[in-house]
Each structure stands twice: as C-alpha cells, then as structure tokens.
Amino acid sequence: MKIGIKEITLNDSYFWVEEGQASLGDFETAKRFITKAAEIGADGIEFQLAIPEEFYVESHPHIEHYRKIQYSNQQLIDLIKYSKKKGIDFIATVLSASLVPFLAEHGCSAFVINASDINNPRIIDPVVESNLPFFISLPLASTEEIEWIVNRCQSKGAKKFVLMQGQHTMASGDHGVSPED
C-alpha cells in the first residue's frame, strides 16, 4: 500500500505523530507540531478534524469549543502544503463527512476512520470513495463490528486500508499540548 510517497509492505512500518486536536486550532502551533514530527522522522502527522455544526447539535455545550479550534479551509490547505514541504504526509481523522472530498482534493495523503465511526456509513463511505488509503481505528471493537466495517469497505471497492488495534493515551481538557511536550 502506498501512502504519500512511501510504499508500505508487510515488512515495513509507517510512523505518524498524532496531533489530534492538541494545538487547539492554533495555526502556528499546528505548524510547530508538523515541524517537530518531521524532525523526529515521522512519516506523517494526523489531525482530528470536524465541522462543529456537523458534529454537534446547536444546543450541545461543546459546540463552541469546536468552533474555537476549527481551522479555516485556507488553513487546512496551508497545513497540508506545509506538511509536504517538511516531507511528511498529512493524515486526517475526519469527524465530519463533508471534509473528506475537500481534504482529498487538496492533497491529504490518507484518512483515519475514528473508532467512534466504525459503524457510521456517513463517514466510512466518503472515505472509501476518496480512493485514498485509510486506517480503521479499532480499540475495543467487537469481532462483529470489525467484520461489519471490513465488509462495508470491501463492498464499496476499498483495497487500500489497514486495521489498527490497540489503545493510546490522549491529551484531554482545554489546555492542549505543546509540540515540545
């Protein structure tokens, strides 16, 4: 499977830094994360992206937080270009389906289907339709859920995807994490 410019075989690894939402929407901090990821030899950097109005109902208490940390379309394009300039892939965990075609059109290298979306065709289908490689995050997924998403992706013609099993720690709260951490 090829991601960006790297061909990955069964004997290769692909290492990315999960920025997630650690920069809290601060564009310059996001660029520092990209720089740091490139400096440590990462193949890519992953950003978790959502359009607040597609992710939350208007009355949800967290919608304002997501509005504050949302990148503009131009900033997303610039982050993709900056990643490529630094020699690493831009990977997106999309929590809003409408971001998929936009990111694919502007040079995103791969997608991640978040564990919370492994049974969500509104996210899965556009990711498959992008024809970009993608990862499926499976922490705590049941065998039935794994079989369902694999069958769904294959029935839609997907050939370039990887199942990821395991769990990771996450920064939480409103404080974010600095690239130096």
Coordinates of N, CA and C in Angstrom, one line a residue:
M1 N 0.9 -1.2 0.0 CA 0.0 0.0 0.0 C 0.9 1.2 0.0
K2 N 0.5 2.2 -0.8 CA 1.3 3.4 -0.8 C 0.5 4.6 -0.1
I3 N 1.3 5.2 0.8 CA 0.7 6.4 1.4 C 1.7 7.6 1.1
G4 N 1.1 8.6 0.5 CA 2.0 9.7 0.1 C 3.0 9.1 -0.9
I5 N 4.3 9.3 -0.6 CA 5.4 8.8 -1.4 C 6.0 7.4 -0.9
K6 N 5.5 7.0 0.2 CA 6.1 5.8 0.8 C 5.2 4.5 0.5
E7 N 5.9 3.6 -0.1 CA 5.3 2.3 -0.3 C 5.5 1.4 0.9
I8 N 4.4 0.9 1.4 CA 4.5 0.1 2.7 C 4.2 -1.4 2.3
T9 N 5.1 -2.3 2.7 CA 4.9 -3.7 2.5 C 4.6 -4.3 3.9
L10 N 4.4 -5.6 3.9 CA 4.2 -6.3 5.2 C 5.4 -6.2 6.1
N11 N 6.6 -5.9 5.6 CA 7.8 -5.8 6.4 C 8.1 -4.4 6.8
D12 N 7.3 -3.4 6.4 CA 7.6 -2.0 6.7 C 6.7 -1.5 7.8
S13 N 7.1 -0.4 8.4 CA 6.2 0.3 9.3 C 5.9 1.7 8.8
Y14 N 4.9 2.3 9.3 CA 4.5 3.6 9.0 C 4.3 4.3 10.3
F15 N 5.1 5.3 10.5 CA 5.0 6.0 11.8 C 4.5 7.4 11.7
W16 N 3.4 7.7 12.4 CA 2.9 9.1 12.3 C 2.7 9.6 13.8
V17 N 2.7 10.9 13.8 CA 2.5 11.6 15.1 C 1.0 12.0 15.1
E18 N 0.4 11.7 16.2 CA -1.0 12.1 16.4 C -1.1 13.5 17.0
E19 N -1.3 14.5 16.2 CA -1.6 15.8 16.7 C -3.0 15.9 17.3
G20 N -3.9 15.1 16.7 CA -5.3 15.1 17.1 C -5.9 16.5 17.1
Q21 N -6.0 17.0 18.2 CA -6.5 18.4 18.4 C -5.7 19.1 19.4
A22 N -4.5 18.7 19.6 CA -3.6 19.2 20.7 C -3.3 20.7 20.5
S23 N -3.2 21.2 19.3 CA -2.9 22.6 19.1 C -4.1 23.5 19.3
L24 N -5.3 22.9 19.6 CA -6.5 23.7 19.9 C -6.8 24.7 18.8
G25 N -6.5 24.4 17.6 CA -6.9 25.2 16.5 C -5.9 26.4 16.2
D26 N -4.8 26.4 17.0 CA -3.8 27.5 16.8 C -2.9 27.1 15.6
F27 N -3.0 27.9 14.5 CA -2.3 27.5 13.3 C -0.8 27.4 13.5
E28 N -0.2 28.4 14.1 CA 1.2 28.4 14.3 C 1.7 27.2 15.2
T29 N 0.9 26.8 16.2 CA 1.2 25.6 17.0 C 1.1 24.4 16.1
A30 N 0.1 24.3 15.3 CA -0.1 23.2 14.4 C 1.2 23.0 13.5
K31 N 1.7 24.2 13.0 CA 2.9 24.1 12.1 C 4.1 23.6 12.9
R32 N 4.2 24.0 14.2 CA 5.3 23.6 15.0 C 5.2 22.0 15.2
F33 N 4.0 21.5 15.4 CA 3.8 20.1 15.5 C 4.3 19.4 14.2
I34 N 4.0 19.9 13.1 CA 4.4 19.4 11.8 C 5.9 19.4 11.8
T35 N 6.5 20.5 12.1 CA 8.0 20.6 12.1 C 8.6 19.6 13.0
K36 N 8.1 19.5 14.2 CA 8.6 18.5 15.2 C 8.5 17.1 14.7
A37 N 7.3 16.8 14.1 CA 7.1 15.4 13.6 C 8.1 15.1 12.5
A38 N 8.4 16.0 11.7 CA 9.4 15.8 10.6 C 10.8 15.7 11.2
E39 N 11.1 16.4 12.2 CA 12.4 16.4 12.8 C 12.7 15.0 13.5
I40 N 11.6 14.4 14.0 CA 11.8 13.1 14.7 C 11.7 11.9 13.7
G41 N 11.5 12.2 12.5 CA 11.5 11.1 11.5 C 10.1 10.5 11.2
A42 N 9.1 11.2 11.6 CA 7.7 10.6 11.3 C 7.5 10.6 9.8
D43 N 6.7 9.6 9.4 CA 6.2 9.5 8.0 C 5.1 10.5 7.8
G44 N 4.3 10.8 8.8 CA 3.1 11.6 8.7 C 2.7 12.2 10.0
I45 N 1.7 13.1 9.9 CA 1.1 13.7 11.1 C -0.4 13.6 10.9
E46 N -1.1 13.3 12.0 CA -2.6 13.1 11.9 C -3.2 14.2 12.7
F47 N -4.2 14.8 12.1 CA -5.1 15.8 12.7 C -6.5 15.3 12.7
Q48 N -7.2 15.5 13.9 CA -8.6 15.2 14.0 C -9.4 16.4 13.7
L49 N -10.2 16.3 12.7 CA -10.9 17.5 12.2 C -12.4 17.3 12.1
A50 N -13.2 18.4 12.5 CA -14.6 18.3 12.5 C -15.2 19.7 12.1
I51 N -16.3 19.7 11.5 CA -17.1 20.9 11.3 C -18.1 20.9 12.4
P52 N -18.0 21.8 13.4 CA -18.8 21.8 14.6 C -20.3 21.5 14.3
E53 N -20.9 22.2 13.3 CA -22.3 22.1 13.0 C -22.7 20.7 12.5
E54 N -21.7 20.0 12.0 CA -22.0 18.6 11.5 C -21.7 17.6 12.6
F55 N -21.0 18.0 13.6 CA -20.6 17.1 14.7 C -21.5 17.2 15.9
Y56 N -22.0 18.4 16.2 CA -22.9 18.6 17.3 C -24.2 19.3 16.9
V57 N -25.2 19.1 17.7 CA -26.4 19.9 17.5 C -26.1 21.2 18.1
E58 N -26.8 22.2 17.7 CA -26.6 23.6 18.1 C -26.6 23.8 19.6
S59 N -27.5 23.1 20.3 CA -27.6 23.3 21.7 C -26.6 22.5 22.6
H60 N -25.7 21.7 21.9 CA -24.7 21.0 22.7 C -23.7 21.9 23.3
P61 N -23.3 21.6 24.6 CA -22.4 22.6 25.3 C -21.0 22.6 24.7
H62 N -20.6 21.6 23.9 CA -19.2 21.6 23.4 C -19.1 22.2 22.0
I63 N -20.2 22.6 21.4 CA -20.1 23.2 20.0 C -19.2 24.4 20.0
E64 N -19.3 25.2 21.0 CA -18.5 26.5 21.0 C -17.0 26.1 21.1
H65 N -16.6 25.1 21.8 CA -15.2 24.7 21.9 C -14.8 24.3 20.5
Y66 N -15.5 23.5 19.8 CA -15.1 23.0 18.5 C -15.1 24.2 17.5
R67 N -16.0 25.2 17.7 CA -15.9 26.4 16.8 C -14.6 27.1 17.0
K68 N -14.1 27.2 18.2 CA -12.9 27.9 18.5 C -11.6 27.2 18.0
I69 N -11.7 25.9 17.9 CA -10.5 25.1 17.4 C -10.6 24.7 16.0
Q70 N -11.6 25.1 15.3 CA -11.7 24.8 13.9 C -10.8 25.6 13.0
Y71 N -10.1 24.9 12.1 CA -9.3 25.6 11.1 C -10.1 26.0 9.9
S72 N -9.8 27.2 9.3 CA -10.4 27.6 8.1 C -10.0 26.7 7.0
N73 N -10.7 26.7 5.9 CA -10.4 25.9 4.7 C -9.0 26.3 4.2
Q74 N -8.7 27.6 4.2 CA -7.3 28.0 3.8 C -6.3 27.5 4.7
Q75 N -6.5 27.5 6.0 CA -5.5 27.0 6.9 C -5.3 25.5 6.7
L76 N -6.4 24.7 6.5 CA -6.2 23.3 6.2 C -5.3 23.1 4.9
I77 N -5.6 23.9 3.9 CA -4.8 23.8 2.7 C -3.3 24.1 3.0
D78 N -3.1 25.1 3.8 CA -1.8 25.5 4.1 C -1.1 24.5 5.0
L79 N -1.8 23.8 5.9 CA -1.2 22.8 6.7 C -0.8 21.6 5.9
I80 N -1.7 21.2 4.9 CA -1.3 20.1 4.0 C -0.1 20.5 3.2
K81 N 0.0 21.7 2.7 CA 1.2 22.1 1.9 C 2.4 22.2 2.8
Y82 N 2.3 22.6 4.1 CA 3.4 22.7 5.0 C 3.9 21.3 5.3
S83 N 3.0 20.4 5.5 CA 3.4 19.0 5.8 C 4.3 18.5 4.6
K84 N 3.8 18.7 3.4 CA 4.5 18.2 2.3 C 5.9 18.9 2.1
K85 N 5.9 20.2 2.4 CA 7.2 20.9 2.4 C 8.2 20.3 3.4
K86 N 7.7 19.9 4.5 CA 8.5 19.3 5.6 C 8.8 17.8 5.3
G87 N 8.2 17.2 4.2 CA 8.5 15.9 3.8 C 7.7 14.8 4.5
I88 N 6.5 15.2 5.1 CA 5.7 14.2 5.8 C 4.3 14.3 5.3
D89 N 3.5 13.2 5.5 CA 2.2 13.1 5.0 C 1.2 13.8 6.0
F90 N 0.2 14.4 5.4 CA -0.9 14.9 6.2 C -2.0 13.9 6.2
I91 N -2.4 13.4 7.4 CA -3.4 12.4 7.6 C -4.5 13.0 8.4
A92 N -5.8 12.8 8.0 CA -6.9 13.4 8.7 C -7.8 12.3 9.3
T93 N -8.1 12.4 10.5 CA -9.3 11.7 11.1 C -10.4 12.7 11.0
V94 N -11.4 12.3 10.1 CA -12.5 13.2 9.8 C -13.7 12.8 10.7
L95 N -14.2 13.8 11.4 CA -15.4 13.6 12.2 C -16.6 14.2 11.5
S96 N -16.4 14.8 10.3 CA -17.4 15.4 9.5 C -17.2 15.0 8.1
A97 N -18.2 14.3 7.5 CA -18.1 13.7 6.2 C -17.8 14.7 5.1
S98 N -18.3 16.0 5.2 CA -18.1 16.9 4.1 C -16.6 17.3 4.0
L99 N -15.8 17.1 5.0 CA -14.4 17.4 4.9 C -13.6 16.4 4.0
V100 N -14.1 15.2 3.8 CA -13.4 14.2 3.1 C -13.1 14.7 1.6
P101 N -14.0 15.0 0.8 CA -13.7 15.4 -0.5 C -12.8 16.7 -0.6
F102 N -13.0 17.6 0.3 CA -12.2 18.8 0.3 C -10.8 18.5 0.6
L103 N -10.5 17.7 1.6 CA -9.2 17.3 2.0 C -8.5 16.5 0.9
A104 N -9.2 15.5 0.4 CA -8.7 14.7 -0.7 C -8.3 15.6 -1.9
E105 N -9.1 16.5 -2.2 CA -8.9 17.4 -3.4 C -7.6 18.3 -3.2
H106 N -7.3 18.6 -1.9 CA -6.2 19.5 -1.6 C -4.9 18.8 -1.1
G107 N -4.9 17.5 -1.3 CA -3.6 16.8 -1.1 C -3.4 16.0 0.2
C108 N -4.5 15.8 0.9 CA -4.4 14.9 2.1 C -3.9 13.5 1.6
S109 N -3.0 12.9 2.4 CA -2.4 11.7 2.0 C -3.2 10.4 2.4
A110 N -3.9 10.5 3.5 CA -4.6 9.3 4.0 C -5.7 9.8 5.0
F111 N -6.6 8.9 5.3 CA -7.6 9.2 6.3 C -7.6 8.1 7.4
V112 N -8.1 8.5 8.5 CA -8.4 7.5 9.6 C -9.9 7.6 9.9
I113 N -10.4 6.4 10.0 CA -11.8 6.3 10.5 C -11.7 6.1 12.0
N114 N -12.2 7.0 12.7 CA -12.1 7.0 14.2 C -12.9 5.8 14.7
A115 N -12.5 5.3 15.9 CA -13.1 4.2 16.5 C -14.6 4.5 16.7
S116 N -15.0 5.7 17.0 CA -16.4 6.1 17.2 C -17.2 6.0 15.9
D117 N -16.6 5.9 14.8 CA -17.3 5.9 13.5 C -17.2 4.6 12.8
I118 N -16.8 3.5 13.4 CA -16.6 2.2 12.7 C -18.0 1.6 12.2
N119 N -19.1 2.2 12.7 CA -20.4 1.7 12.2 C -21.2 2.9 11.6
N120 N -20.5 3.9 11.1 CA -21.1 5.1 10.6 C -20.9 5.3 9.1
P121 N -21.8 4.8 8.3 CA -21.6 4.9 6.8 C -21.5 6.4 6.3
R122 N -22.0 7.4 7.1 CA -21.8 8.8 6.6 C -20.3 9.2 6.6
I123 N -19.5 8.5 7.4 CA -18.1 8.8 7.4 C -17.3 7.7 6.6
I124 N -17.7 6.5 6.7 CA -17.0 5.4 6.0 C -17.1 5.6 4.5
D125 N -18.3 5.8 4.0 CA -18.5 5.8 2.6 C -17.7 6.9 1.8
P126 N -17.7 8.1 2.3 CA -16.9 9.1 1.6 C -15.4 8.8 1.7
V127 N -14.9 8.3 2.8 CA -13.5 7.9 2.9 C -13.2 6.9 1.9
V128 N -14.0 5.8 1.8 CA -13.8 4.8 0.7 C -13.8 5.4 -0.7
E129 N -14.8 6.3 -0.9 CA -15.0 6.9 -2.2 C -13.8 7.8 -2.6
S130 N -13.1 8.3 -1.6 CA -11.9 9.2 -1.9 C -10.8 8.5 -2.7
N131 N -10.8 7.2 -2.6 CA -9.8 6.3 -3.2 C -8.4 6.5 -2.6
L132 N -8.3 7.2 -1.4 CA -7.1 7.4 -0.7 C -6.9 6.2 0.3
P133 N -5.7 5.9 0.7 CA -5.5 4.9 1.7 C -6.1 5.3 3.0
F134 N -6.6 4.4 3.8 CA -7.1 4.8 5.1 C -6.8 3.7 6.2
F135 N -6.9 4.2 7.4 CA -6.7 3.3 8.6 C -8.1 3.3 9.3
I136 N -8.4 2.1 9.9 CA -9.6 2.0 10.7 C -9.1 1.7 12.1
S137 N -9.5 2.6 13.0 CA -9.1 2.5 14.4 C -10.1 1.6 15.1
L138 N -9.6 0.6 15.8 CA -10.5 -0.5 16.3 C -10.4 -0.7 17.8
P139 N -9.9 0.3 18.6 CA -9.8 0.0 20.1 C -11.2 -0.4 20.6
L140 N -11.2 -1.5 21.3 CA -12.4 -2.0 22.0 C -13.5 -2.5 21.0
A141 N -13.2 -2.6 19.7 CA -14.3 -3.0 18.8 C -14.5 -4.5 18.9
S142 N -15.8 -4.9 18.8 CA -16.1 -6.3 18.8 C -15.8 -7.0 17.5
T143 N -15.7 -8.3 17.5 CA -15.5 -9.1 16.2 C -16.6 -8.7 15.2
E144 N -17.8 -8.6 15.7 CA -18.9 -8.3 14.8 C -18.7 -6.9 14.1
E145 N -18.3 -5.9 14.9 CA -18.1 -4.6 14.4 C -16.9 -4.6 13.4
I146 N -15.9 -5.3 13.7 CA -14.7 -5.4 12.8 C -15.2 -6.0 11.5
E147 N -15.9 -7.1 11.5 CA -16.4 -7.8 10.3 C -17.3 -6.9 9.5
W148 N -18.1 -6.1 10.2 CA -19.1 -5.3 9.5 C -18.3 -4.2 8.7
I149 N -17.4 -3.5 9.4 CA -16.7 -2.4 8.7 C -15.8 -2.9 7.6
V150 N -15.2 -4.0 7.8 CA -14.3 -4.6 6.7 C -15.2 -5.0 5.5
N151 N -16.4 -5.6 5.8 CA -17.3 -6.0 4.7 C -17.8 -4.8 4.0
R152 N -18.2 -3.7 4.8 CA -18.7 -2.5 4.2 C -17.7 -1.9 3.3
C153 N -16.4 -1.7 3.7 CA -15.4 -1.1 2.9 C -15.1 -1.9 1.7
Q154 N -15.0 -3.2 1.8 CA -14.7 -4.1 0.6 C -15.9 -4.0 -0.4
S155 N -17.1 -4.0 0.1 CA -18.3 -4.0 -0.8 C -18.3 -2.7 -1.5
K156 N -17.7 -1.6 -1.0 CA -17.7 -0.3 -1.7 C -16.4 -0.2 -2.6
G157 N -15.6 -1.3 -2.6 CA -14.5 -1.3 -3.5 C -13.1 -0.9 -2.9
A158 N -13.1 -0.7 -1.6 CA -11.8 -0.4 -0.9 C -10.8 -1.5 -0.9
K159 N -9.6 -1.1 -1.3 CA -8.5 -2.1 -1.3 C -7.3 -1.6 -0.5
K160 N -7.3 -0.3 -0.2 CA -6.1 0.2 0.5 C -6.5 0.7 1.9
F161 N -6.6 -0.3 2.8 CA -6.9 0.1 4.2 C -6.2 -0.8 5.2
V162 N -6.0 -0.3 6.4 CA -5.3 -1.0 7.4 C -6.1 -1.0 8.7
L163 N -6.2 -2.1 9.3 CA -6.9 -2.2 10.6 C -5.9 -1.9 11.7
M164 N -6.2 -1.0 12.6 CA -5.3 -0.6 13.7 C -6.0 -1.1 15.0
Q165 N -5.3 -1.9 15.8 CA -5.8 -2.4 17.1 C -5.0 -1.9 18.2
G166 N -5.5 -1.5 19.3 CA -4.8 -1.0 20.4 C -5.4 0.2 20.9
Q167 N -4.8 0.8 21.9 CA -5.3 2.0 22.5 C -4.1 2.9 22.7
H168 N -4.4 4.2 22.8 CA -3.4 5.2 23.0 C -3.9 6.2 24.1
T169 N -3.0 6.9 24.6 CA -3.3 7.9 25.6 C -3.7 9.2 24.8
M170 N -4.5 10.0 25.4 CA -4.9 11.2 24.7 C -4.8 12.4 25.7
A171 N -4.4 13.5 25.2 CA -4.5 14.8 26.0 C -6.0 15.2 26.1
S172 N -6.4 15.6 27.2 CA -7.8 16.0 27.3 C -7.8 17.3 28.0
G173 N -9.0 17.9 27.9 CA -9.2 19.2 28.5 C -9.0 20.3 27.6
D174 N -9.0 21.5 28.1 CA -8.9 22.7 27.2 C -7.5 23.2 27.2
H175 N -6.5 22.5 27.8 CA -5.2 23.1 27.9 C -4.3 22.8 26.6
G176 N -4.6 21.8 25.8 CA -3.8 21.4 24.7 C -2.5 20.8 25.1
V177 N -1.6 20.6 24.2 CA -0.3 20.1 24.4 C 0.6 20.8 23.5
S178 N 1.8 21.1 24.0 CA 2.7 21.9 23.1 C 3.6 20.9 22.4
P179 N 4.1 21.2 21.2 CA 4.9 20.3 20.4 C 6.2 19.9 21.2
E180 N 6.6 20.7 22.1 CA 7.8 20.3 22.9 C 7.5 19.3 23.9
D181 N 6.2 19.1 24.3 CA 5.9 18.0 25.2 C 6.0 16.7 24.6

